[in-house]
Amino acid sequence: MIIPYSSIAAVLTFLAGFINLSLGVIVLLKSRRSHTQLLFFLICFALFLWCSVIGSLYLNIWQIAFLQTVKWVLLIALPIPLLTILFSDAFPDRKPVYSAFHILLLCLPAVILAGLIIGKTIISSELAGHTIVIRLGDLRNLFSLYILAYFSIAGFIFFRNYRTATAIEKTKYNYFFAGILVTTVMVVVFNLILVNLFGIVHFIFFGPLGTIFLLGATAYAITKYRLMNISLVIKKTTAYSLVTSAITFVYVLIVVAFEFLFRFIYGYYSFWASIPAALVIAVTFAPMRERLQTVTDKLFFRRTVEYQNVIKEVTRLIASVTNLNTLFRLIDRTILRAMCVKNVAIMLYEERKNMFLVEKTNGHPQEFLNITFEPGNSLIAYMEEKKDAVVLDEIKALRSSGNVNAAEKVRLNGVCAALEKLESVVAIPSFSRDKLVGILCLGEKLSGEPYSPDDLGLLLTMASESGVAIENAKLYRDITETRDYLNGLVQGSDDAIITLDLQGRILSWNEGARSIFGYAAAEVIGRTPPFFTDKETEELVNKILQSKNIKAIELGKKGKHGREVPLLLTASPIRDTSGSVLGVSAILKDITELKKVNQLKHEVLSVISHELRTPLTPIKGYLSLILSGQMGQITTEQIKALNIISNQSDHLADLIDSLIDISRVEAGKPLELLKEPQFLDDIVKESLSASASTFAAKAIQVETNYPSYRMAIMADRKKLMRVMDNLLSNALKFTPANGWVKVSFEKGDKEIKVVVADSGIGLAPEHLEKIFESFFQIDTSYTRSIGGIGMGLTLAREIIGAHDGRIWAESNGLGKGSRLCFTLPIS
């Protein structure tokens, strides 16, 4: 064989070696440091050395030691088949099973061949003129057999692993096989057919150049996370190349036409003839190429283009969907139709349950709707961390690669288990404001093809739009459910619940209002309330605008039936998000039955009170006779017991009188007073004397400042005694042990003021007036332990009011004591 010298061949061969080395370095630096990346780098490095030595042959750099250079070519080629076998077992991301012993056995033939190459049994050379003649020895077939055997073993391993590979791994193998195909074709054509059949050796440097295609495709398969379908890449490359060639041919015809036209008109060719052709090419090239590529896509890749367009259209429509079921239907039916997948499941995060639920399925059994994932689930956590599509084959490949630690392998097992539970091979996350709100789970394609990067890219885009749409749809659903729930409460209420605008016109009218007033909603919507006068409606709206809530105002109004209905009115403002008043919400409660019950209560109280007083009168009479000795002599012990009975009888009489007074107050009737000239200080002294023992029992110090003058008033002695008893009892209840109570007097021009102050628990500002309301009690653990019904101060207010006086409470706050004050006119 004669090798010609060629600088062009040398440069191209050196370039091939440099590119191969660059690919190896890129893979080694960019990818994880696994066996696959390391072996690939070693193959690239060996091919770099091999191409470099071959390039030196073309340049005849070492003419004197040419034979040794050729031998170096063969020696450097020896480890390449060995590395290929090891690489075949590690590709695309496997852990090799070869031990050190196996590797040594594989190296043994290469070592033997190296010894033979160094000698002259395989190759020798001689210089003939300006060419070097290489002569092959008798054992040259051993080298060929070694190369053929090792590459055959590597090919067998590649095909064996391909059969058990996942869909994604098979895509990587397809790229590798495509590279082998291109390289093999170049080697067979330029290094075998042209050389052996036609004797052409000027193009043998294309053999080393072919390795670029093999290593380039392999490097892409190793480093690229997700690969395009190799058949689609080849088809598109071929189609677009033909389109570009067609455009070039058309433009050549245009240039020739302009040249012909110029010669025809002027009789000679000029540079200016090419200017119109250049303008036409510059203006039309880009749009024509784009248009032809679009037509090519529609003709040759129609299915791919159609489903991509469908996904894009659905992505556009999703943003306008507010109904969750419509959104689900749009997504899952589109995916099933466009991508032809076996099944689809949609999971959503439900805040109320704090978990992810399968909300919609297609192609799954009904039981899938019961699947739930906690936020800490491996799949959920993995998606929140990666924020990318999760592909089952990729997770399995990563798990079995041997490049993950034990903890990561456990997590990947959990991710695989979750995907397999959902019968999904791909999970697409949907985020809204950086929060995972949904997951689109897809089963296998009916064609068995893996999901391409274009597929996943389109799905991720759709999921991104879906995230906002899902949140909006969930918000719309929650608002609708809340609205329906509240509307059900309003419509189902027995009370009249109505809303008014700021002009007093009715906006809503529930069934309770229709039942109470007799008007249907259609009769009153848009009008002022028929049971209010215009002035009353205006006053109601004005009070609300002045931030005056109306609470429990009792009134009587006539309905359509003409009958007056006793009502309890409560009204409050309706505000927008900025706090501005938009209208009025009014609740009118029919208290007809409450009035009847209240009247019955008053009657019962009145009857019971008088009936209790009837037997009490003779009891007290006979007690008086016994204590006076008129019914016989009694002992000292009997006197004590009878005095206790007499005191309790008096207490019972006071309770009965209080009960009668309460019934009169509740009925709205004035108290019956027996006004006589009295000295107020005597009444206070008597009340203090009666309660002195109870104050002493709690070690409460009682202070008074009686004036030197007598305080004459016209009053009902018994009722004023009841007032003082209630005020002192109140001070006693709410003053802790070892406290103090002070009773003081102040005389004015026309009235006398009495103050009962204590060091007790004090009052909050909002309770200073409420304590005089019927049955009001401050809700604290202290007051609950004391008891009482909350009518003592109410009675005190009524009694003082009946005497033309006034009563009020003062306090500096909780824990700072209180002062109960009342005034009475001077007689």
mmCIF file of C-alpha atoms in Angstrom, residues 116 122 151 202 224 235 499 651 672 720 774:
data_model
loop_
_atom_site.group_PDB
_atom_site.id
_atom_site.type_symbol
_atom_site.label_atom_id
_atom_site.label_comp_id
_atom_site.label_asym_id
_atom_site.label_seq_id
_atom_site.Cartn_x
_atom_site.Cartn_y
_atom_site.Cartn_z
ATOM 1 C CA LEU A 116 4.453 -8.601 17.225
ATOM 2 C CA ILE A 122 3.072 -7.850 11.113
ATOM 3 C CA PHE A 151 -15.612 -4.902 17.965
ATOM 4 C CA HIS A 202 -6.310 10.011 -1.799
ATOM 5 C CA LYS A 224 -28.020 15.592 26.875
ATOM 6 C CA LYS A 235 -36.127 13.187 8.851
ATOM 7 C CA THR A 499 -79.918 44.234 51.900
ATOM 8 C CA HIS A 651 -84.601 37.899 103.349
ATOM 9 C CA GLU A 672 -94.781 51.108 93.375
ATOM 10 C CA LEU A 720 -83.500 52.375 99.126
ATOM 11 C CA SER A 774 -80.864 42.924 82.797
#
